[in-house]
Tab-separated table of C-alpha atoms and ligand atoms in Angstrom:
chain	number	residue	atom	x	y	z
A	1	MET	CA	0.081	-0.181	-0.105
A	2	HIS	CA	1.115	3.720	-0.551
A	3	PRO	CA	1.758	5.077	2.025
A	4	THR	CA	-0.652	8.177	1.615
A	5	ASP	CA	-3.129	6.024	1.758
A	6	PHE	CA	-2.874	4.649	5.672
A	7	THR	CA	-5.800	5.574	7.541
A	8	LEU	CA	-4.406	7.963	10.638
A	9	ALA	CA	-5.327	4.757	12.652
A	10	GLY	CA	-3.375	2.563	10.306
A	11	ALA	CA	-0.947	4.677	10.357
A	12	LEU	CA	-0.509	4.433	13.697
A	13	ALA	CA	-0.472	0.630	13.791
A	14	ALA	CA	2.294	0.240	11.056
A	15	LEU	CA	4.547	2.875	12.826
A	16	ASN	CA	4.031	0.992	16.152
A	17	GLU	CA	5.036	-2.926	14.422
A	18	GLY	CA	7.954	-0.967	12.606
A	19	ALA	CA	6.150	-1.578	9.370
A	20	ILE	CA	7.594	2.206	8.532
A	21	SER	CA	9.181	4.687	9.775
A	22	ALA	CA	7.891	8.500	10.337
A	23	GLU	CA	10.807	9.602	8.367
A	24	GLU	CA	9.096	7.177	5.415
A	25	LEU	CA	5.778	8.477	6.150
A	26	THR	CA	6.631	12.026	5.776
A	27	ARG	CA	8.910	11.578	2.979
A	28	ALA	CA	6.010	9.698	1.200
A	29	HIS	CA	3.443	13.123	2.076
A	30	VAL	CA	6.548	15.806	2.025
A	31	ALA	CA	6.478	14.419	-2.176
A	32	ALA	CA	2.626	14.383	-2.193
A	33	VAL	CA	2.471	17.482	-1.453
A	34	GLU	CA	5.588	18.490	-3.990
A	35	ALA	CA	3.608	16.933	-6.724
A	36	LEU	CA	-0.028	18.108	-6.126
A	37	ASN	CA	0.417	21.472	-4.312
A	38	PRO	CA	1.464	23.699	-7.334
A	39	LYS	CA	-2.199	22.329	-9.051
A	40	LEU	CA	-4.515	22.400	-5.525
A	41	ASN	CA	-2.627	25.104	-3.516
A	42	ALA	CA	-3.587	23.480	-0.566
A	43	PHE	CA	-0.682	24.852	1.163
A	44	ILE	CA	-0.065	28.638	1.749
A	45	THR	CA	3.529	27.964	3.638
A	46	THR	CA	5.266	24.079	3.204
A	47	THR	CA	7.379	22.951	5.430
A	48	SER	CA	9.035	19.892	4.557
A	49	GLU	CA	12.375	20.801	6.070
A	50	LYS	CA	11.165	21.172	9.187
A	51	ALA	CA	8.591	18.179	9.137
A	52	LEU	CA	11.607	16.092	7.992
A	53	ASP	CA	13.597	16.596	11.198
A	54	ALA	CA	10.531	16.387	13.496
A	55	ALA	CA	10.054	12.664	11.903
A	56	ARG	CA	13.557	12.245	12.658
A	57	ALA	CA	12.755	12.935	16.303
A	58	SER	CA	10.161	11.297	16.329
A	59	ASP	CA	11.585	7.772	15.278
A	60	ALA	CA	14.020	8.544	18.040
A	61	ARG	CA	11.598	8.991	20.339
A	62	ARG	CA	9.757	5.822	19.459
A	63	ALA	CA	13.165	3.873	19.525
A	64	ARG	CA	13.587	4.885	23.133
A	65	GLY	CA	10.092	3.989	23.851
A	66	ASP	CA	9.147	7.323	24.538
A	67	ALA	CA	6.061	7.511	21.570
A	68	GLY	CA	3.157	10.016	22.454
A	69	PRO	CA	-0.043	8.897	20.473
A	70	LEU	CA	0.256	10.731	17.313
A	71	GLU	CA	3.622	9.749	16.993
A	72	GLY	CA	4.960	10.388	13.738
A	73	ILE	CA	1.982	11.222	12.224
A	74	PRO	CA	1.636	13.982	9.558
A	75	LEU	CA	-0.719	17.145	9.796
A	76	ALA	CA	-1.748	19.827	7.415
A	77	ILE	CA	-2.153	23.005	9.931
A	78	LYS	CA	-4.518	25.639	8.887
A	79	ASP	CA	-3.358	28.939	8.487
A	80	LEU	CA	-5.296	30.497	10.949
A	81	PHE	CA	-3.470	28.596	14.161
A	82	CYS	CA	-0.694	30.392	14.910
A	83	THR	CA	2.726	28.655	14.790
A	84	GLU	CA	5.939	29.593	16.798
A	85	GLY	CA	8.557	30.359	14.065
A	86	VAL	CA	6.451	30.123	10.632
A	87	ARG	CA	4.818	32.334	8.801
A	88	THR	CA	1.076	32.620	9.926
A	89	THR	CA	-1.034	34.722	7.459
A	90	ALA	CA	-4.391	33.756	8.562
A	91	GLY	CA	-4.828	34.256	4.314
A	92	SER	CA	-4.757	37.926	4.464
A	93	LYS	CA	-2.408	40.341	3.064
A	94	ILE	CA	-2.093	42.206	6.517
A	95	LEU	CA	-0.292	39.067	7.909
A	96	GLY	CA	1.950	38.490	5.470
A	97	ASN	CA	5.104	38.884	7.297
A	98	PHE	CA	3.696	37.815	10.376
A	99	ILE	CA	5.959	35.376	11.873
A	100	PRO	CA	4.383	34.365	15.210
A	101	PRO	CA	6.448	34.062	18.575
A	102	TYR	CA	4.364	31.967	20.215
A	103	GLU	CA	2.512	28.397	19.690
A	104	SER	CA	-1.502	27.947	19.365
A	105	THR	CA	-2.345	25.703	22.586
A	106	VAL	CA	-3.812	22.927	20.011
A	107	THR	CA	-0.981	23.122	17.603
A	108	ALA	CA	1.351	22.395	20.889
A	109	GLN	CA	-0.577	19.636	22.048
A	110	LEU	CA	-0.392	18.111	19.178
A	111	LYS	CA	3.073	18.678	18.901
A	112	ARG	CA	3.521	16.974	22.423
A	113	ASP	CA	1.722	14.317	21.140
A	114	GLY	CA	4.578	13.503	18.465
A	115	ALA	CA	2.588	15.089	15.129
A	116	VAL	CA	4.461	16.206	12.185
A	117	PHE	CA	3.372	19.502	10.620
A	118	LEU	CA	3.355	19.567	6.771
A	119	GLY	CA	2.653	23.164	6.236
A	120	LYS	CA	0.367	25.726	6.911
A	121	ALA	CA	-3.411	25.140	4.903
A	122	ASN	CA	-4.803	27.761	2.510
A	123	LEU	CA	-8.139	29.173	4.040
A	124	ASP	CA	-10.413	32.076	3.244
A	125	GLU	CA	-8.904	35.493	4.526
A	126	PHE	CA	-10.100	35.259	8.076
A	127	ALA	CA	-11.603	32.146	7.995
A	128	MET	CA	-14.399	34.503	6.328
A	129	GLY	CA	-16.333	32.582	3.191
A	130	SER	CA	-17.305	28.903	1.968
A	131	SER	CA	-15.068	28.666	-0.888
A	132	ASN	CA	-11.648	29.540	-0.033
A	133	LEU	CA	-11.842	32.106	-3.014
A	134	THR	CA	-11.340	34.965	0.106
A	135	SER	CA	-8.335	33.981	0.350
A	136	ALA	CA	-5.352	36.647	-0.483
A	137	TYR	CA	-2.778	33.312	-1.511
A	138	ARG	CA	-5.934	32.484	-4.485
A	139	GLY	CA	-8.313	29.776	-4.261
A	140	VAL	CA	-7.661	25.927	-3.979
A	141	LEU	CA	-8.812	23.526	-6.548
A	142	ASN	CA	-11.060	21.195	-4.912
A	143	PRO	CA	-9.343	17.616	-6.121
A	144	TRP	CA	-12.595	15.895	-6.634
A	145	GLN	CA	-14.071	16.558	-10.539
A	146	ARG	CA	-17.342	16.715	-12.237
A	147	LYS	CA	-17.673	13.265	-14.406
A	148	ASP	CA	-19.225	15.493	-17.156
A	149	ASP	CA	-17.089	18.541	-16.955
A	150	PRO	CA	-13.815	17.454	-15.349
A	151	ALA	CA	-12.344	20.724	-16.449
A	152	ALA	CA	-14.683	22.969	-14.109
A	153	ARG	CA	-12.495	24.296	-11.245
A	154	LEU	CA	-14.683	23.022	-8.355
A	155	VAL	CA	-13.971	24.706	-4.894
A	156	PRO	CA	-13.112	23.010	-1.788
A	157	GLY	CA	-15.522	24.794	0.462
A	158	GLY	CA	-14.459	27.075	3.242
A	159	SER	CA	-13.223	28.884	4.967
A	160	SER	CA	-10.817	25.515	5.991
A	161	GLY	CA	-10.253	24.425	2.300
A	162	GLY	CA	-6.945	24.104	2.468
A	163	SER	CA	-7.003	21.504	5.232
A	164	ALA	CA	-10.139	19.496	3.141
A	165	ALA	CA	-8.431	19.356	0.404
A	166	ALA	CA	-4.866	18.031	1.490
A	167	VAL	CA	-6.554	15.425	3.519
A	168	ALA	CA	-8.751	14.111	0.422
A	169	ALA	CA	-6.031	14.291	-1.913
A	170	ARG	CA	-3.800	12.386	0.482
A	171	MET	CA	-1.676	15.167	1.091
A	172	ALA	CA	-1.856	14.359	4.905
A	173	LEU	CA	-3.228	12.219	6.915
A	174	GLY	CA	-5.163	14.655	8.935
A	175	ALA	CA	-5.210	18.430	9.713
A	176	THR	CA	-6.454	21.230	11.943
A	177	GLY	CA	-9.277	23.383	11.087
A	178	THR	CA	-11.661	25.926	12.376
A	179	ASP	CA	-15.456	26.178	12.695
A	180	THR	CA	-17.223	29.727	12.829
A	181	GLY	CA	-20.399	28.914	10.947
A	182	GLY	CA	-19.433	25.420	9.167
A	183	SER	CA	-15.795	26.085	8.098
A	184	ILE	CA	-14.854	22.613	9.182
A	185	ARG	CA	-18.189	20.652	8.047
A	186	GLN	CA	-18.865	22.412	4.621
A	187	PRO	CA	-15.263	21.976	3.487
A	188	ALA	CA	-15.227	18.074	4.428
A	189	ALA	CA	-18.498	17.430	2.927
A	190	PHE	CA	-17.263	19.224	-0.320
A	191	CYS	CA	-13.853	16.859	-0.496
A	192	GLY	CA	-15.853	13.646	0.895
A	193	ILE	CA	-13.745	13.820	4.286
A	194	THR	CA	-14.983	13.548	7.467
A	195	GLY	CA	-14.576	16.569	10.127
A	196	ILE	CA	-15.962	17.555	13.457
A	197	LYS	CA	-16.772	21.369	15.120
A	198	PRO	CA	-16.691	20.198	18.792
A	199	THR	CA	-18.503	21.655	21.469
A	200	TYR	CA	-17.642	25.602	21.942
A	201	GLY	CA	-14.940	25.245	24.718
A	202	ARG	CA	-13.921	22.144	23.914
A	203	CYS	CA	-10.101	23.025	22.389
A	204	SER	CA	-8.595	26.411	23.728
A	205	ARG	CA	-8.759	28.995	21.410
A	206	PHE	CA	-5.400	30.098	22.434
A	207	GLY	CA	-3.228	31.405	19.562
A	208	ILE	CA	-5.730	30.999	16.831
A	209	VAL	CA	-6.530	34.019	14.462
A	210	ALA	CA	-10.008	34.938	16.014
A	211	PHE	CA	-13.177	35.706	13.734
A	212	ALA	CA	-15.994	35.648	15.916
A	213	SER	CA	-14.672	34.537	19.516
A	214	SER	CA	-18.131	33.691	20.782
A	215	LEU	CA	-18.659	30.988	17.493
A	216	ASP	CA	-14.477	29.911	16.617
A	217	GLN	CA	-13.951	26.206	17.445
A	218	ALA	CA	-11.011	23.986	16.534
A	219	GLY	CA	-11.506	20.584	15.322
A	220	PRO	CA	-9.883	18.305	13.186
A	221	PHE	CA	-10.230	16.622	9.240
A	222	ALA	CA	-9.231	13.136	8.635
A	223	ARG	CA	-10.445	10.510	6.194
A	224	THR	CA	-12.355	8.523	8.981
A	225	VAL	CA	-14.219	9.034	11.977
A	226	GLU	CA	-12.098	7.153	14.162
A	227	ASP	CA	-9.099	9.133	12.512
A	228	CYS	CA	-10.758	12.384	13.467
A	229	ALA	CA	-11.554	11.042	17.117
A	230	ILE	CA	-8.175	10.512	17.729
A	231	LEU	CA	-7.180	13.584	16.540
A	232	LEU	CA	-9.626	15.485	18.329
A	233	ARG	CA	-8.219	14.277	21.557
A	234	SER	CA	-4.812	15.370	21.035
A	235	MET	CA	-6.575	18.462	20.223
A	236	ALA	CA	-8.840	19.114	23.459
A	237	GLY	CA	-8.470	20.462	27.002
A	238	HIS	CA	-8.815	23.102	29.339
A	239	ASP	CA	-6.409	25.875	28.697
A	240	PRO	CA	-5.461	27.939	31.883
A	241	LYS	CA	-4.577	30.699	28.686
A	242	ASP	CA	-8.523	30.613	27.345
A	243	SER	CA	-10.960	31.478	29.845
A	244	THR	CA	-13.574	30.171	27.606
A	245	SER	CA	-11.761	26.490	27.383
A	246	ALA	CA	-14.087	24.162	28.866
A	247	ALA	CA	-12.773	22.520	32.316
A	248	GLN	CA	-13.978	19.033	31.317
A	249	PRO	CA	-12.036	15.545	30.985
A	250	VAL	CA	-11.232	14.596	27.763
A	251	PRO	CA	-12.688	11.427	26.746
A	252	ASP	CA	-11.154	8.566	24.582
A	253	PHE	CA	-13.475	9.477	21.644
A	254	ALA	CA	-12.035	6.767	19.411
A	255	ALA	CA	-13.912	3.909	21.683
A	256	ALA	CA	-16.754	5.772	21.569
A	257	CYS	CA	-16.719	4.872	17.969
A	258	ALA	CA	-17.172	1.400	18.599
A	259	ARG	CA	-20.110	2.162	20.675
A	260	SER	CA	-23.566	0.554	19.279
A	261	VAL	CA	-26.456	2.895	18.048
A	262	LYS	CA	-29.202	0.327	19.597
A	263	GLY	CA	-31.620	2.231	21.278
A	264	MET	CA	-30.364	5.567	20.855
A	265	ARG	CA	-32.837	8.067	19.480
A	266	ILE	CA	-32.552	10.443	16.373
A	267	GLY	CA	-33.840	14.046	15.861
A	268	VAL	CA	-34.686	14.906	12.453
A	269	PRO	CA	-35.736	18.165	12.524
A	270	ARG	CA	-38.339	19.461	9.621
A	271	GLU	CA	-37.562	22.953	9.598
A	272	TYR	CA	-34.203	21.615	7.573
A	273	ARG	CA	-36.680	20.328	4.833
A	274	LEU	CA	-36.291	23.083	2.763
A	275	ASP	CA	-38.148	23.804	-0.152
A	276	GLY	CA	-36.040	23.484	-3.069
A	277	MET	CA	-33.713	21.170	-2.025
A	278	PRO	CA	-31.767	18.713	-3.934
A	279	ALA	CA	-34.188	15.502	-4.189
A	280	GLU	CA	-30.462	13.872	-4.121
A	281	ILE	CA	-30.153	15.671	-0.739
A	282	GLU	CA	-33.005	14.620	0.500
A	283	LYS	CA	-32.557	11.070	-0.756
A	284	LEU	CA	-29.250	10.606	1.172
A	285	TRP	CA	-30.797	12.228	4.263
A	286	ARG	CA	-33.643	9.820	4.166
A	287	GLN	CA	-31.059	7.028	3.217
A	288	GLY	CA	-28.784	7.862	6.626
A	289	LEU	CA	-31.858	7.499	8.401
A	290	ASP	CA	-32.731	4.184	7.174
A	291	TRP	CA	-29.430	2.918	7.771
A	292	LEU	CA	-29.666	4.182	11.595
A	293	ARG	CA	-32.929	2.442	12.427
A	294	ASP	CA	-31.340	-0.834	10.919
A	295	ALA	CA	-28.609	0.000	13.064
A	296	GLY	CA	-31.292	-0.334	15.973
A	297	ALA	CA	-32.166	3.882	16.511
A	298	GLU	CA	-35.030	5.114	16.938
A	299	ILE	CA	-35.929	7.738	14.240
A	300	VAL	CA	-37.975	10.751	15.852
A	301	ASP	CA	-39.555	13.905	14.077
A	302	ILE	CA	-38.441	17.162	16.072
A	303	SER	CA	-38.917	20.762	15.517
A	304	LEU	CA	-36.499	23.298	15.917
A	305	PRO	CA	-38.464	26.578	15.570
A	306	HIS	CA	-35.864	29.422	15.139
A	307	THR	CA	-34.218	27.696	12.524
A	308	LYS	CA	-34.920	30.008	9.963
A	309	TYR	CA	-33.537	33.141	12.221
A	310	ALA	CA	-30.270	31.381	12.031
A	311	LEU	CA	-28.521	32.656	9.140
A	312	PRO	CA	-29.630	36.153	9.350
A	313	THR	CA	-28.591	35.765	12.997
A	314	TYR	CA	-25.120	34.504	12.698
A	315	TYR	CA	-24.438	37.137	10.114
A	316	ILE	CA	-24.990	39.762	12.658
A	317	VAL	CA	-23.245	38.172	15.375
A	318	ALA	CA	-20.416	36.716	13.520
A	319	PRO	CA	-19.064	40.192	11.693
A	320	ALA	CA	-19.929	42.186	14.778
A	321	GLU	CA	-17.366	40.303	16.758
A	322	ALA	CA	-15.195	40.221	13.542
A	323	SER	CA	-15.011	43.889	13.519
A	324	SER	CA	-14.348	43.896	16.797
A	325	ASN	CA	-11.610	41.511	16.776
A	326	LEU	CA	-10.142	42.991	13.570
A	327	ALA	CA	-9.499	46.570	15.096
A	328	ARG	CA	-6.179	45.343	15.930
A	329	TYR	CA	-4.445	45.253	12.683
A	330	ASP	CA	-3.755	48.680	13.004
A	331	GLY	CA	-0.215	48.780	10.799
A	332	VAL	CA	1.023	49.784	14.404
A	333	ARG	CA	1.394	46.157	16.139
A	334	PHE	CA	1.134	43.298	13.571
A	335	GLY	CA	1.792	42.366	9.735
A	336	LEU	CA	1.615	45.057	7.179
A	337	ARG	CA	2.360	48.704	7.818
A	338	VAL	CA	1.534	51.188	4.824
A	339	ALA	CA	2.611	54.886	5.224
A	340	GLU	CA	3.004	57.335	3.137
A	341	LYS	CA	5.408	60.216	3.857
A	342	ASP	CA	3.619	62.798	5.676
A	343	SER	CA	0.626	60.766	6.776
A	344	ASP	CA	-0.646	61.007	10.145
A	345	LEU	CA	-1.986	58.088	12.505
A	346	ARG	CA	-5.325	58.063	10.779
A	347	ASP	CA	-4.027	58.043	7.342
A	348	LEU	CA	-1.603	54.471	8.388
A	349	TYR	CA	-4.916	52.957	9.716
A	350	GLU	CA	-6.605	54.208	6.779
A	351	SER	CA	-3.811	52.673	4.238
A	352	THR	CA	-3.198	49.603	5.898
A	353	ARG	CA	-6.206	48.502	6.436
A	354	ALA	CA	-7.683	49.417	2.947
A	355	GLU	CA	-4.683	48.191	1.489
A	356	GLY	CA	-4.337	44.678	4.160
A	357	PHE	CA	-8.200	43.405	3.862
A	358	GLY	CA	-9.829	41.950	0.908
A	359	ALA	CA	-13.520	42.533	0.155
A	360	GLU	CA	-15.195	40.237	1.891
A	361	VAL	CA	-13.341	41.211	4.715
A	362	ARG	CA	-14.050	45.096	5.023
A	363	ARG	CA	-17.836	44.290	4.170
A	364	ARG	CA	-17.834	41.886	7.012
A	365	ILE	CA	-16.103	44.739	8.952
A	366	MET	CA	-18.156	47.174	7.686
A	367	ILE	CA	-21.470	45.139	8.559
A	368	GLY	CA	-20.222	44.617	12.403
A	369	THR	CA	-19.468	48.072	12.987
A	370	TYR	CA	-23.130	49.366	11.614
A	371	VAL	CA	-24.880	46.880	13.761
A	372	LEU	CA	-23.053	47.684	16.903
A	373	SER	CA	-23.158	51.417	16.263
A	374	ALA	CA	-25.340	53.794	18.411
A	375	GLY	CA	-28.341	53.944	17.533
A	376	TYR	CA	-28.662	50.353	15.433
A	377	TYR	CA	-27.179	48.016	18.348
A	378	ASP	CA	-30.530	47.807	19.796
A	379	ALA	CA	-32.399	46.657	16.519
A	380	TYR	CA	-29.729	44.255	14.874
A	381	TYR	CA	-27.118	43.036	17.688
A	382	LEU	CA	-29.340	42.880	20.580
A	383	LYS	CA	-32.175	41.408	18.775
A	384	ALA	CA	-29.756	38.566	17.161
A	385	GLN	CA	-28.082	37.949	20.640
A	386	LYS	CA	-31.789	37.377	21.720
A	387	ILE	CA	-32.390	34.829	18.649
A	388	ARG	CA	-29.707	33.367	19.552
A	389	ALA	CA	-30.360	32.310	23.033
A	390	LEU	CA	-33.730	30.905	21.593
A	391	ILE	CA	-31.970	28.822	18.597
A	392	ALA	CA	-30.222	27.476	21.702
A	393	SER	CA	-33.540	26.761	23.595
A	394	ASP	CA	-34.778	25.093	20.640
A	395	PHE	CA	-31.839	22.381	21.084
A	396	ASP	CA	-32.616	22.214	24.947
A	397	ALA	CA	-35.907	21.000	24.236
A	398	ALA	CA	-34.782	18.601	21.627
A	399	TRP	CA	-32.132	16.856	24.051
A	400	GLY	CA	-35.467	15.921	25.916
A	401	LYS	CA	-36.768	13.757	23.109
A	402	VAL	CA	-33.241	12.471	21.283
A	403	ASP	CA	-29.601	11.517	21.855
A	404	ALA	CA	-28.549	13.158	18.427
A	405	ILE	CA	-29.869	14.992	15.470
A	406	VAL	CA	-29.056	13.949	11.731
A	407	THR	CA	-29.494	16.683	9.060
A	408	PRO	CA	-27.619	17.258	5.458
A	409	ALA	CA	-23.901	18.685	5.834
A	410	THR	CA	-24.411	21.206	2.788
A	411	PRO	CA	-27.337	22.100	0.553
A	412	SER	CA	-25.214	21.238	-2.685
A	413	ALA	CA	-22.246	19.035	-3.563
A	414	ALA	CA	-18.961	21.162	-4.437
A	415	PHE	CA	-19.630	24.094	-6.962
A	416	ALA	CA	-17.069	25.385	-9.312
A	417	GLU	CA	-15.483	28.657	-8.782
A	418	GLY	CA	-17.497	31.688	-10.453
A	419	GLU	CA	-20.468	30.072	-9.711
A	420	ASN	CA	-22.291	31.739	-6.652
A	421	ALA	CA	-20.300	34.266	-6.944
A	422	ASP	CA	-22.141	37.256	-7.768
A	423	ASP	CA	-24.190	37.351	-4.876
A	424	PRO	CA	-23.056	37.257	-1.209
A	425	VAL	CA	-25.998	36.116	0.284
A	426	LYS	CA	-26.397	33.134	-2.389
A	427	MET	CA	-22.679	32.023	-0.863
A	428	TYR	CA	-24.049	32.595	2.676
A	429	LEU	CA	-26.787	30.133	1.829
A	430	ASN	CA	-23.913	27.418	2.155
A	431	ASP	CA	-24.156	27.466	6.144
A	432	VAL	CA	-27.829	26.791	6.036
A	433	PHE	CA	-27.605	23.762	8.088
A	434	THR	CA	-24.209	24.166	9.685
A	435	VAL	CA	-24.623	27.477	11.708
A	436	THR	CA	-26.839	26.649	14.081
A	437	ALA	CA	-24.679	24.467	16.027
A	438	ASN	CA	-22.572	27.125	16.368
A	439	LEU	CA	-25.083	29.617	17.456
A	440	ALA	CA	-26.032	26.957	19.900
A	441	GLY	CA	-22.339	26.090	20.924
A	442	LEU	CA	-22.621	22.201	20.101
A	443	PRO	CA	-20.986	19.413	18.498
A	444	GLY	CA	-21.314	18.704	15.077
A	445	LEU	CA	-19.508	16.279	12.470
A	446	ALA	CA	-19.994	16.262	9.049
A	447	LEU	CA	-18.415	12.425	6.901
A	448	PRO	CA	-19.310	11.426	3.378
A	449	THR	CA	-22.210	9.085	2.656
A	450	GLY	CA	-22.840	9.262	-0.823
A	451	LEU	CA	-21.901	11.065	-4.336
A	452	ASP	CA	-24.079	13.069	-6.514
A	453	HIS	CA	-24.901	12.627	-10.278
A	454	GLN	CA	-21.964	14.192	-11.193
A	455	GLY	CA	-20.004	11.730	-8.900
A	456	LEU	CA	-18.920	14.472	-6.342
A	457	PRO	CA	-19.425	13.657	-2.843
A	458	LEU	CA	-21.901	14.939	-0.622
A	459	GLY	CA	-22.092	14.560	3.340
A	460	LEU	CA	-24.649	14.165	6.282
A	461	GLN	CA	-24.272	16.259	9.488
A	462	VAL	CA	-24.559	14.803	13.305
A	463	ILE	CA	-25.372	17.075	15.923
A	464	GLY	CA	-24.954	16.241	19.682
A	465	ARG	CA	-25.495	17.501	23.149
A	466	ALA	CA	-22.749	20.045	24.437
A	467	PHE	CA	-19.828	17.879	25.531
A	468	ASP	CA	-21.211	15.089	24.209
A	469	GLU	CA	-19.066	14.325	21.269
A	470	GLU	CA	-19.121	10.544	21.864
A	471	THR	CA	-22.462	10.304	21.237
A	472	VAL	CA	-21.714	12.286	17.979
A	473	PHE	CA	-18.833	9.839	17.160
A	474	ALA	CA	-21.145	6.699	17.760
A	475	VAL	CA	-23.771	8.000	15.462
A	476	GLY	CA	-21.327	9.378	12.583
A	477	ALA	CA	-19.181	5.583	12.780
A	478	ALA	CA	-22.488	3.857	12.404
A	479	LEU	CA	-23.337	5.989	9.250
A	480	GLU	CA	-19.886	5.241	7.923
A	481	ARG	CA	-20.218	1.612	8.306
A	482	ALA	CA	-23.299	1.645	6.666
A	483	ALA	CA	-22.336	4.096	3.716
A	484	ASP	CA	-19.295	2.196	3.536
A	485	PHE	CA	-17.939	5.252	1.601
A	486	LYS	CA	-14.670	4.330	-0.678
A	487	ALA	CA	-15.019	6.242	-3.734
A	488	VAL	CA	-11.901	8.615	-4.033
A	489	PRO	CA	-10.914	12.098	-5.871
A	490	ALA	CA	-9.272	12.180	-9.080
A	491	MET	CA	-6.082	14.229	-7.905
A	492	ARG	CA	-4.697	12.378	-5.179
A	493	ALA	CA	-1.257	11.351	-4.243
A	494	GLY	CA	-0.173	7.664	-5.793
A	495	ALA	CA	-2.909	8.435	-8.867
B	1	LIG	N1	-18.919	30.534	5.602
B	1	LIG	C1	-19.395	31.133	7.035
B	1	LIG	C2	-18.807	32.335	6.651
B	1	LIG	O1	-18.162	33.007	6.134
B	1	LIG	C3	-18.386	30.189	7.821
B	1	LIG	C4	-16.826	30.822	8.282
B	1	LIG	C5	-16.405	29.732	9.069
B	1	LIG	O2	-17.099	29.010	9.943
B	1	LIG	N2	-14.866	30.034	9.484
B	1	LIG	O3	-19.077	33.114	7.917
């Protein structure tokens, strides 16, 4: 087997048995990155030399009997996680020269457990987008192709598009992502892989470039549910450096993947049945529920009545927080500085921010500033916060009746560059099934369960109670076993 075809769990087993070394495994992935990245543009920065050094150090630790739980596993890191000494751009020109002097907690924990970093994965600028096309470092090509139109340039989804494409194309065994409104689950679905946004507070946000602090969560991508579970265990845990990280024990998520769903109650929210939803998505959803019923789960119709307000609520709360978080990029303390001769401080701010931020980021800053401004605060921001509480209480009521909720992950398969581009609101519709979990702080997992008529992957989403990722993993693993999704993208290492 080609080393890039291992699952993460399979690679760990092979490393433990001595069937492969971390250096060999990393070399194979570095070669895949070098071969594919010029086409896919999944990485903004590659760190091949550092990765090979880390792999050799990993082999030495293993030889000493000192192997961590991710010892020797090559990963892609979304370029939103600060990595000490390695440029971290957030997909923005304004951070184009930013080399953090410190490491994010999530990446520090992955390193502590022995992981090897291949480089920094491309993303939408400041994680704002659903196509990776807002990146100042160009878009990412989805490694999947339409049957009837293989030349169409499909997007990988966003904002963690580079992470998802890298894992799908076998350039990495896993990756980190962040999800504020769907940025792990939507690209996972578009790229035919698995990703989970854990409960808000499960992973530390320390050292992750902030977009919307009350919504942002880190999470893993991988090609199987179990692999995500293994990664999440290393990423999660309380961090004194992030006051919103939760002092909750981190369970053995991988063990939960083997739990039976027999007797579990699975909720089907009626409000997620959208008018005009493609029949293929409807069929995928029904199929998933049938599989769970066959595995002994009980399917229960539920109502989440405030769902229709979720997107407008998200697109007030997220830009509001973003406008405040992004105020720090002023040309003085971080990154880019654009200063004319004789310019005063105000000119410095204005020219730096005008030059440094792309169109979507500027749009969000303007919306956010508007909804927070005197006179509009009560009408928009405060109202949105109230609706957010109602959306969360819809879920609280549902947990009295069900143990997990299953929905489609996205309203469509991957679209092509240019499609959806004319209208930002159309782009925002991508998040219709995912933003609710962020607004309510709940864990959500996306996994591929079928293909559309063009041979493109389609995904389902599993939402669970706060801090009950174990049930989410159990349901996800049951769907994975039933779906037996074996399709692979046209562009991948070894193909
Ligand atoms: N697509 C959503 C947005 O543009 C979600 C982004 C995210 O989760 N980071 O805001």
